[in-house]
Tab-separated table of C-alpha atoms and ligand atoms in Angstrom:
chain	number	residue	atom	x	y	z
A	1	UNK	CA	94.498	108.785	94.904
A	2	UNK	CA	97.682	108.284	93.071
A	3	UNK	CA	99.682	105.089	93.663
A	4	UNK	CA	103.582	104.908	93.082
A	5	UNK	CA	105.470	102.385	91.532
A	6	UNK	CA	107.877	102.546	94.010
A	7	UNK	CA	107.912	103.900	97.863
A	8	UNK	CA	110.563	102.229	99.924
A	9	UNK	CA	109.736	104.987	103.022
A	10	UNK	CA	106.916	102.777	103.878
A	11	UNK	CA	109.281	99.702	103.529
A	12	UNK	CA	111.463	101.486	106.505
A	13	UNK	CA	108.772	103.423	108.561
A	14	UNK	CA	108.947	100.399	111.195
A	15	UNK	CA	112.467	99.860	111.543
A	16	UNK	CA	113.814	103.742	110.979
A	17	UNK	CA	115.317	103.752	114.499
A	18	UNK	CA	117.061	100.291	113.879
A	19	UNK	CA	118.698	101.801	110.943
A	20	UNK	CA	119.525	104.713	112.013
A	21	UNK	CA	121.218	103.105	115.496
A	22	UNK	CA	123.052	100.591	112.741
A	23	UNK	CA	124.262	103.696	110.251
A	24	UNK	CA	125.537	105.846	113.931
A	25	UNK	CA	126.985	102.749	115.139
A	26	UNK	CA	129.049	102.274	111.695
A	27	UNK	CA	130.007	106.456	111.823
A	28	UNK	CA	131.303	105.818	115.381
A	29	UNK	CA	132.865	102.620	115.216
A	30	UNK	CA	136.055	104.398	112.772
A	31	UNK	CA	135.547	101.301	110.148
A	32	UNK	CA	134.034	101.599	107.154
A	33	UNK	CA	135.113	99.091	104.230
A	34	UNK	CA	134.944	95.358	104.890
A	35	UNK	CA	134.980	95.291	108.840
A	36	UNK	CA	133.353	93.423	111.019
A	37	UNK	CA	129.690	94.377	109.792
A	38	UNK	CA	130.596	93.184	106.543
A	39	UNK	CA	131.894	89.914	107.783
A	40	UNK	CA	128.802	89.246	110.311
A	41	UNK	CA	126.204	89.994	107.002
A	42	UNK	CA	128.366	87.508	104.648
A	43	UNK	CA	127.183	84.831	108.026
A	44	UNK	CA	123.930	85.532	108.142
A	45	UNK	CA	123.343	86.142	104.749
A	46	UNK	CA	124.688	82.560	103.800
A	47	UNK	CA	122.808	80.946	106.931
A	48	UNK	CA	119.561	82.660	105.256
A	49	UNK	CA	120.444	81.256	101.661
A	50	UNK	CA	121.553	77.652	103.255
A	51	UNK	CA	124.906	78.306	101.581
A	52	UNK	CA	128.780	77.736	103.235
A	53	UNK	CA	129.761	80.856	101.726
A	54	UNK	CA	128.745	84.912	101.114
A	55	UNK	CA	131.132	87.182	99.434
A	56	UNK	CA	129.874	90.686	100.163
A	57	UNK	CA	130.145	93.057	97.106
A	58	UNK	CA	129.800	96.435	95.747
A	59	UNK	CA	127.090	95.327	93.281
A	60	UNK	CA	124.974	92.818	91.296
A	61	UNK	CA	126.734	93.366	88.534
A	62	UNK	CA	130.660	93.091	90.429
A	63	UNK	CA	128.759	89.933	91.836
A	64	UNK	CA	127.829	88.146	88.236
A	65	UNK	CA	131.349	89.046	87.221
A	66	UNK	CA	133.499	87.854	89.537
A	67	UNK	CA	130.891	84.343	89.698
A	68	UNK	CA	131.871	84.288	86.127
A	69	UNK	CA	135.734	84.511	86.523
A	70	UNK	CA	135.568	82.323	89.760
A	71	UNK	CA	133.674	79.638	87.346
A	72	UNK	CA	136.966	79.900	84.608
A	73	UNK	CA	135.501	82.208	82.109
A	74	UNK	CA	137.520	83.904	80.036
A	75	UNK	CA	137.885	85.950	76.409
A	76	UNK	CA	136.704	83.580	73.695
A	77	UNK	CA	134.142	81.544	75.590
A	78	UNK	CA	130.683	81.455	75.377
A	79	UNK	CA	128.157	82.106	78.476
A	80	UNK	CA	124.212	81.301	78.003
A	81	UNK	CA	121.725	82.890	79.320
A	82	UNK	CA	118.350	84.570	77.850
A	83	UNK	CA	118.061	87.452	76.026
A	84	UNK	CA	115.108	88.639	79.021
A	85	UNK	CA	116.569	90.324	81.488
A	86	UNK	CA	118.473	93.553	83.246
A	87	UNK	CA	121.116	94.847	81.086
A	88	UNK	CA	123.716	93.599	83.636
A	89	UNK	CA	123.248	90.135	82.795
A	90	UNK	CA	124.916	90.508	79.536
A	91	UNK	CA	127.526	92.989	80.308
A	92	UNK	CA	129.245	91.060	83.159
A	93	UNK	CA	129.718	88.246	80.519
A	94	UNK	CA	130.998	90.570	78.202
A	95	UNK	CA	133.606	92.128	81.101
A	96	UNK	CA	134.927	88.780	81.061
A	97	UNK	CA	135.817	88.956	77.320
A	98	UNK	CA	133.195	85.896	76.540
A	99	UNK	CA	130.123	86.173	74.256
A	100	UNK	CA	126.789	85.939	75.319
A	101	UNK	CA	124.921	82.846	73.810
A	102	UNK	CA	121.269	83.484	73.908
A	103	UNK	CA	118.192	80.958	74.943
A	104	UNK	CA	114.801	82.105	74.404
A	105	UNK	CA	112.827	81.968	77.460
A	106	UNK	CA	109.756	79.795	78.466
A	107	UNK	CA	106.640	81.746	77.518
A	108	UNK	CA	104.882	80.736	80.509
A	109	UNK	CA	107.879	81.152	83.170
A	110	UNK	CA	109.822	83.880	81.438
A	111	UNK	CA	112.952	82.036	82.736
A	112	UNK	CA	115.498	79.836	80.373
A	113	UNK	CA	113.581	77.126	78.750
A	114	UNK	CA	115.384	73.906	79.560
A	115	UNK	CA	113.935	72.627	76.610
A	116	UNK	CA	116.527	74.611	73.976
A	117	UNK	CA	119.204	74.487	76.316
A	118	UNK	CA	121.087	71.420	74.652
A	119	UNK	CA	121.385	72.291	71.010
A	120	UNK	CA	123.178	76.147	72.168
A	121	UNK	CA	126.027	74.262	74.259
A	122	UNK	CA	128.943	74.045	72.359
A	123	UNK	CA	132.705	73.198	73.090
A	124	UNK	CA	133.520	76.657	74.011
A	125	UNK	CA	130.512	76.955	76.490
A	126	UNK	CA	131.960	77.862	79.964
A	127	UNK	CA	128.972	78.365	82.187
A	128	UNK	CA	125.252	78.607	81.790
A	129	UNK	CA	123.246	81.366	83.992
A	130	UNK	CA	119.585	81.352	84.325
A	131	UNK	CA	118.239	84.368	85.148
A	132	UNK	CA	114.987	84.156	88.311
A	133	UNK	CA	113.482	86.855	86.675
A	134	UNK	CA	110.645	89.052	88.260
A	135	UNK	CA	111.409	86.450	91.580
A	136	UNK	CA	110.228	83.531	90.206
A	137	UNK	CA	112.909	81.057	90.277
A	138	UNK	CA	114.130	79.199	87.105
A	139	UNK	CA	113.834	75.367	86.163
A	140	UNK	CA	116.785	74.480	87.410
A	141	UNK	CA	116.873	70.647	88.085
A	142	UNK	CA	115.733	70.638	84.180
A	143	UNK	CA	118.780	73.102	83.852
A	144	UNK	CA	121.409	71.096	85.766
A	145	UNK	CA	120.508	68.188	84.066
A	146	UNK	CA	121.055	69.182	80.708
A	147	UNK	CA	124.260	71.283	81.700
A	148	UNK	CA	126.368	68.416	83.322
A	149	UNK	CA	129.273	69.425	84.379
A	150	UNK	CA	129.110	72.797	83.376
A	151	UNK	CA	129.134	75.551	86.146
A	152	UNK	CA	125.247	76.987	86.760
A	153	UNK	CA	125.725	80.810	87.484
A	154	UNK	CA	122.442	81.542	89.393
A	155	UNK	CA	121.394	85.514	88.467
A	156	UNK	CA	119.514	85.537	91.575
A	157	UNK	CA	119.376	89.353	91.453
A	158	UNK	CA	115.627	89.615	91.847
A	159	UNK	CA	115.129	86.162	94.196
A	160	UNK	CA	115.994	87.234	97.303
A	161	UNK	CA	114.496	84.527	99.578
A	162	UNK	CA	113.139	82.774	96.625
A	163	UNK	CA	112.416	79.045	96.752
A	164	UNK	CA	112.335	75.779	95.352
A	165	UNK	CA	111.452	72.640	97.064
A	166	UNK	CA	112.788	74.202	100.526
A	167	UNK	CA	116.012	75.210	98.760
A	168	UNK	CA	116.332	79.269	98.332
A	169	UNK	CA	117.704	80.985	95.408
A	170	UNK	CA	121.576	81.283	95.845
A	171	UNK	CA	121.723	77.893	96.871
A	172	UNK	CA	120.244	76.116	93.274
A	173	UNK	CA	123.565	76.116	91.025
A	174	UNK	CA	127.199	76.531	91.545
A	175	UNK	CA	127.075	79.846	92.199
A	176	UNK	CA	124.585	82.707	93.014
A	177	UNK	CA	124.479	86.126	92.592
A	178	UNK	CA	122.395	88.736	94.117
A	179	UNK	CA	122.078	93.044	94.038
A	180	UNK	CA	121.284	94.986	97.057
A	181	UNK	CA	120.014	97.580	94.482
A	182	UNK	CA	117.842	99.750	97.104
A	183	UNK	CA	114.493	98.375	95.055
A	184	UNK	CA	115.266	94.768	95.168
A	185	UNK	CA	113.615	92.415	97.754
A	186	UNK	CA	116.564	92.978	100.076
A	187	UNK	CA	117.828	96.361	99.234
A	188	UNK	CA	120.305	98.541	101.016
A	189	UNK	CA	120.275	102.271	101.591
A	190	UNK	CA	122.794	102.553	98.917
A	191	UNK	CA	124.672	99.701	96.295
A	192	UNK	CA	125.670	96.223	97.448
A	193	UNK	CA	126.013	93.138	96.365
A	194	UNK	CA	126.820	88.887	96.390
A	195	UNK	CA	128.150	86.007	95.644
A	196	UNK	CA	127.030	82.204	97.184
A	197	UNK	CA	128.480	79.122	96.757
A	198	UNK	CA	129.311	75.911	98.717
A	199	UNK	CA	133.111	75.915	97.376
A	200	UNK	CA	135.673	77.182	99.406
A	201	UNK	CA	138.217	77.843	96.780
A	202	UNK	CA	135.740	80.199	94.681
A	203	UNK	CA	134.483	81.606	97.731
A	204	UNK	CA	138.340	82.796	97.972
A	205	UNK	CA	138.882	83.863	94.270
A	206	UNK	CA	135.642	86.447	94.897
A	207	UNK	CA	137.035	87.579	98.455
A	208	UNK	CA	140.184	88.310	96.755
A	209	UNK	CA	139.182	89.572	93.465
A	210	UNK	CA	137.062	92.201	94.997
A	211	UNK	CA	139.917	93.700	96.974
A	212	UNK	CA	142.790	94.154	94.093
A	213	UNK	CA	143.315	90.457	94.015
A	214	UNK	CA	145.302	90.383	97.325
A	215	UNK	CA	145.972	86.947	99.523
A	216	UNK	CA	147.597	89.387	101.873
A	217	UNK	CA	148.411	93.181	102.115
A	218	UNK	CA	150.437	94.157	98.733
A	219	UNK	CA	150.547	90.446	97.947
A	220	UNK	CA	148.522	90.831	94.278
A	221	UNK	CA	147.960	87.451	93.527
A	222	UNK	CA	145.340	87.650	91.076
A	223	UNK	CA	144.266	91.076	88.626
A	224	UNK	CA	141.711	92.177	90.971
A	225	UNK	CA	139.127	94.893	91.395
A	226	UNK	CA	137.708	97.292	93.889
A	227	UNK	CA	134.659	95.818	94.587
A	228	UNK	CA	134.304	96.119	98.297
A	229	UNK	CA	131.066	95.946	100.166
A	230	UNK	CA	130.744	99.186	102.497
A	231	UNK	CA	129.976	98.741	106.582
A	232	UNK	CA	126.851	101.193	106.711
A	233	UNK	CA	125.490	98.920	103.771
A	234	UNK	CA	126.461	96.005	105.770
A	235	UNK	CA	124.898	96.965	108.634
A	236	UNK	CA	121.814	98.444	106.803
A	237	UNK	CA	121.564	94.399	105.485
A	238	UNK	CA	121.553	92.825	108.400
A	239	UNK	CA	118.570	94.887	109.777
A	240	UNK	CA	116.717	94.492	106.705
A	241	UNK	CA	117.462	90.536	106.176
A	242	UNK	CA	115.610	90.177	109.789
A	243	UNK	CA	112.565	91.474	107.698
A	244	UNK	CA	113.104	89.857	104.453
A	245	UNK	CA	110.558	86.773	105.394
A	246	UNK	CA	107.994	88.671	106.481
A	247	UNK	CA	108.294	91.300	103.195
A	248	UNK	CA	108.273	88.275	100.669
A	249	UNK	CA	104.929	86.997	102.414
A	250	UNK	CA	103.231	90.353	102.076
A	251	UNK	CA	104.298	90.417	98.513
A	252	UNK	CA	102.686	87.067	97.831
A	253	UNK	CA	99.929	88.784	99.752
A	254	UNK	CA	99.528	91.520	97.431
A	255	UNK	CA	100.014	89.231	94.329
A	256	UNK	CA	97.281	87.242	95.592
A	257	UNK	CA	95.015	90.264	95.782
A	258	UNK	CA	95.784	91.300	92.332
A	259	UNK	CA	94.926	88.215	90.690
A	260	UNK	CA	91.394	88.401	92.257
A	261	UNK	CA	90.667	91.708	92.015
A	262	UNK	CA	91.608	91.235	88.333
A	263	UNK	CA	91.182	87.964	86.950
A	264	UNK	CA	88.462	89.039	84.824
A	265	UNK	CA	89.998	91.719	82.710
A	266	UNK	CA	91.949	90.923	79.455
A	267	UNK	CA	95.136	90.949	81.307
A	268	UNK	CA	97.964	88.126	81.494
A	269	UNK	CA	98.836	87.571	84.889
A	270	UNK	CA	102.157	86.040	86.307
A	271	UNK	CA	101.671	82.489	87.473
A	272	UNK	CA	101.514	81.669	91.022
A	273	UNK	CA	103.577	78.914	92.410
A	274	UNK	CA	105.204	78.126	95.375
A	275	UNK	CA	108.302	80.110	96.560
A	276	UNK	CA	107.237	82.675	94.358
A	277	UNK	CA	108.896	86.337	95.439
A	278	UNK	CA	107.282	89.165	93.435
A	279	UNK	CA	109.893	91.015	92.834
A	280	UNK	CA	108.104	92.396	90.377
A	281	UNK	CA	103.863	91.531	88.940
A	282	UNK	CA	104.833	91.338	85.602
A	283	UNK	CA	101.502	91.429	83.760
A	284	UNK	CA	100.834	91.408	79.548
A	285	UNK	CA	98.988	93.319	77.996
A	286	UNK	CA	98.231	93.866	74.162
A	287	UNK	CA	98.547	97.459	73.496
A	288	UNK	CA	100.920	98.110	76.610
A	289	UNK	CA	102.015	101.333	76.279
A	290	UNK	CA	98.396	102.888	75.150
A	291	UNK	CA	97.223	101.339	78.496
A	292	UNK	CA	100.531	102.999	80.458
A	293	UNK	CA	99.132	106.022	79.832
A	294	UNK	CA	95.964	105.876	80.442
A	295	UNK	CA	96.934	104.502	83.550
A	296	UNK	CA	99.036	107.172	84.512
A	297	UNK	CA	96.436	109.415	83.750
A	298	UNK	CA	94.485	107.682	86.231
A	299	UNK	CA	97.441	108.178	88.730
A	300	UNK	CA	98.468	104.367	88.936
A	301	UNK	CA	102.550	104.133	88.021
A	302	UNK	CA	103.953	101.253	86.262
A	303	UNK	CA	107.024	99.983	84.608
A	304	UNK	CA	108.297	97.668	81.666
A	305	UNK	CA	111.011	94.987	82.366
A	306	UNK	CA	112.046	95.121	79.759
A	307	UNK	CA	111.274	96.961	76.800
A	308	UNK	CA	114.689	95.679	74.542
A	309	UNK	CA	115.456	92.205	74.807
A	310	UNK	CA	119.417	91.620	75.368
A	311	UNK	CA	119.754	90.967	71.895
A	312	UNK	CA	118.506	93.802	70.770
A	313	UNK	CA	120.801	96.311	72.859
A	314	UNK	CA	122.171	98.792	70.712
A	315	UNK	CA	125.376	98.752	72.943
A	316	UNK	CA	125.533	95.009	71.734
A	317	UNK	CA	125.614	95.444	67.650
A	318	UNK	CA	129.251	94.304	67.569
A	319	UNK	CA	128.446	90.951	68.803
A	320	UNK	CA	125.904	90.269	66.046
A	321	UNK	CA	123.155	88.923	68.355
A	322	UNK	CA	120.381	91.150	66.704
A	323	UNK	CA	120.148	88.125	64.073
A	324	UNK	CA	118.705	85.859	66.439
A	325	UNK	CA	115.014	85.094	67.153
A	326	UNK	CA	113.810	84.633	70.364
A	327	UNK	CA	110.345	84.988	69.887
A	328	UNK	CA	109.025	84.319	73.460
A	329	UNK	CA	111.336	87.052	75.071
A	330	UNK	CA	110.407	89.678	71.959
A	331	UNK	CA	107.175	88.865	73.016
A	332	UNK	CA	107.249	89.524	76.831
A	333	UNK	CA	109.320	92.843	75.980
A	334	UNK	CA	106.376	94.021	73.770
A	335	UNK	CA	103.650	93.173	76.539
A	336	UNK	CA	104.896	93.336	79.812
A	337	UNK	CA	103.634	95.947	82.632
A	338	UNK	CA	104.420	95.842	85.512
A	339	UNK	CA	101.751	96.857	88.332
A	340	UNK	CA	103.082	98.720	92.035
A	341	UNK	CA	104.001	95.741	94.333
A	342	UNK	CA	105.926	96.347	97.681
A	343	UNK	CA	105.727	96.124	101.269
A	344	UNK	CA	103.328	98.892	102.143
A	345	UNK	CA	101.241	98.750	99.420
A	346	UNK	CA	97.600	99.105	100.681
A	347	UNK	CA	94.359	97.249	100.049
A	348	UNK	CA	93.307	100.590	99.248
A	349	UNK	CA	95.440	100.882	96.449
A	350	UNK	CA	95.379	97.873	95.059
A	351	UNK	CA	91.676	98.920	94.442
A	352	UNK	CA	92.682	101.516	92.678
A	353	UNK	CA	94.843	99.881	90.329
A	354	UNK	CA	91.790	98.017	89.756
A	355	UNK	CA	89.028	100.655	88.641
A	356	UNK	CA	91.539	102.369	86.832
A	357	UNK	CA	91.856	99.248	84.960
A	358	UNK	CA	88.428	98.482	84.757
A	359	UNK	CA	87.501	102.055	83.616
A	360	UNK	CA	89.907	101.938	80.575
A	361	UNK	CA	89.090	98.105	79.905
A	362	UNK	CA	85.327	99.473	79.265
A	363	UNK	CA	86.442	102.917	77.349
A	364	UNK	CA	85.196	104.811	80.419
A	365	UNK	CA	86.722	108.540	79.720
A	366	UNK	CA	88.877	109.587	82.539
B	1	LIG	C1	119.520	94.489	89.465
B	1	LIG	C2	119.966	93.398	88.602
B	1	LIG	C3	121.320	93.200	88.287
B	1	LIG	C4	122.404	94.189	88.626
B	1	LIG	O1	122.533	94.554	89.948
B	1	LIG	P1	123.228	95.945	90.359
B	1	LIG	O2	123.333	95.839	91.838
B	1	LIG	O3	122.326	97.040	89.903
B	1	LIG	O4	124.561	95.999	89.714
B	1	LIG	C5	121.660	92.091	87.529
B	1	LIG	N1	120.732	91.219	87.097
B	1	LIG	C6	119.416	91.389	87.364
B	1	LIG	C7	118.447	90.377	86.857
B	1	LIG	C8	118.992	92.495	88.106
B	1	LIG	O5	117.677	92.658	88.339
């Protein structure tokens, strides 16, 4: 039996009518960039986060931007954030012309330790964005503390639906961003993305910055950008967010049926707290990538997120970060695997993730 990393069929095998009537209904309807599909996600999706305002986007990454020019960033600032995470992170900062300041992560959390937050803010520090990485979200009442009044930029690009003390992810900082990247919690049938916040005047930067910086047709207020959310994605959202509950608890399921099946092998397993979205099971393992293998030859798929810490991105050698140290997130990068977990994974399967591991654990030839 092989198992996939990824299979988002099974994901839409029981709503494949709904999204099909939503994606005929967009073809017929004659709009097809920021209608009225657009507008009704942007409600619902704030009602879901518990936030005043959604600005629907083109992407994750058009969403972290425009959070970070809505927030006052600019060229010579400095953004933090930790060096463990999606390329993305980074490079919205950079579009902004402001450095990335790095912040090692927690080693048990693998989000921003609050802990070394305070000696990397300095006068040019604009904004500070925490990353909820693998849907775990980050310590942010620590965070907010320390940070004052400086903006928190929630990368809430893996959190969909996320919680913490009965507040969900988006709704935590100042602003929160999220990607409708098809493999995300809530994914589209295509690219999407968006912003949260409470404040009406931000919430009006994004709308306009995302549509060529316009207050009103040819009026360009502000140097803007096309980042315009689409109506079939729109309308592909609003099916899916229905679901997007009910996905989360079957990934806590799964999780939950990994960490018996095995707690006794010499793997590190994620923590499990409360509000907890497994967006990804981000396992460690010494020797990772001998035990990739041998666990693709056993037909079991995984992934690493990710193998290059931010500072270490060639892309990135101009900015000098490759001096740092950040010895938790090197760490994770050299370690992690990620094991298949989605909605429609079976017990079956989650078996045989486990006898492959247990066969290579005791040197069984396979
Ligand atoms: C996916 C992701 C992004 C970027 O989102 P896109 O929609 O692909 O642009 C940013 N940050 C994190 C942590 C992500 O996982």
């Amino acid at each position: 039996m092989k198992v996939p990393f990824l299979d988002l069929r099974r994901q839409h095998a029981p709503i494949q009518d709904r999204l099909e009537d939503a994606t005929l209904r967009v073809i017929r309807s004659g709009r097809y960039v920021l209608g009225p599909e657009v507008a009704a996600f942007e409600s619902e999706f704030a009602r879901y986060c518990g936030t005043r305002y959604a600005v629907a986007l083109n992407s994750g990454t058009s969403a972290l931007h425009l959070a970070l020019l809505a927030a006052g960033v600019g060229r010579g600032d400095e953004v933090i954030t930790t060096p463990l995470s999606f390329v993305a992170t980074v490079s919205a900062i950079h579009y902004t012309g402001a450095r990335a300041v790095f912040v090692d992560v927690d080693p048990r959390t693998y989000t921003l330790d609050p802990a070394l937050l305070a000696v990397a803010i300095t006068p040019r520090t604009r904004a500070i964005m925490p990353v909820h990485l693998y849907g775990r979200i980050a310590d942010m009442s620590a965070i907010r503390e320390v940070a004052g009044r400086l903006p928190v930029i929630e990368d809430a690009c893996q959190a969909h639906g996320a919680a913490l003390e009965g507040r969900r992810a988006g709704s935590l900082g100042d602003l929160g961003c999220f990607s409708f990247y098809p493999s995300k919690n809530l994914g589209a049938c295509g690219e999407g993305g968006a912003v949260t916040t409470d404040d009406p005047e931000r919430a009006e930067t994004i709308r306009r910055l995302r549509d060529w910086g316009q207050s009103g047709k040819y009026r360009h207020v502000l140097k803007g950008f096309n980042y315009r959310m689409d109506e079939l994605q729109a309308a592909v959202l609003r099916v899916k967010l229905e679901r997007l509950d009910g996905w989360n608890a079957e990934r806590r399921e799964i999780a939950r049926a990994y960490r018996r099946a095995l707690e006794d092998l010499p793997l590190a397993l994620p923590e499990d707290v409360d509000g907890h979205v497994y967006h990804l099971f981000a396992a460690r393992a010494k020797g990772r990538d001998e035990l990739r293998r041998a666990l693709e030859s056993a037909g079991v798929e995984t992934g690493v997120h990710y193998p290059v810490p931010l500072h270490r991105v060639p892309a990135f050698a101009e900015f000098g970060y490759v001096e740092k140290r950040f010895p938790a997130a090197e760490a994770v990068a050299d370690e992690e695997i990620s094991l298949p977990l989605y909605p429609g994974l079976s017990a079956e399967e989650v078996d045989t993730v486990r006898r492959a591991l247990e066969g290579i654990v005791a040197g069984v030839p396979r």
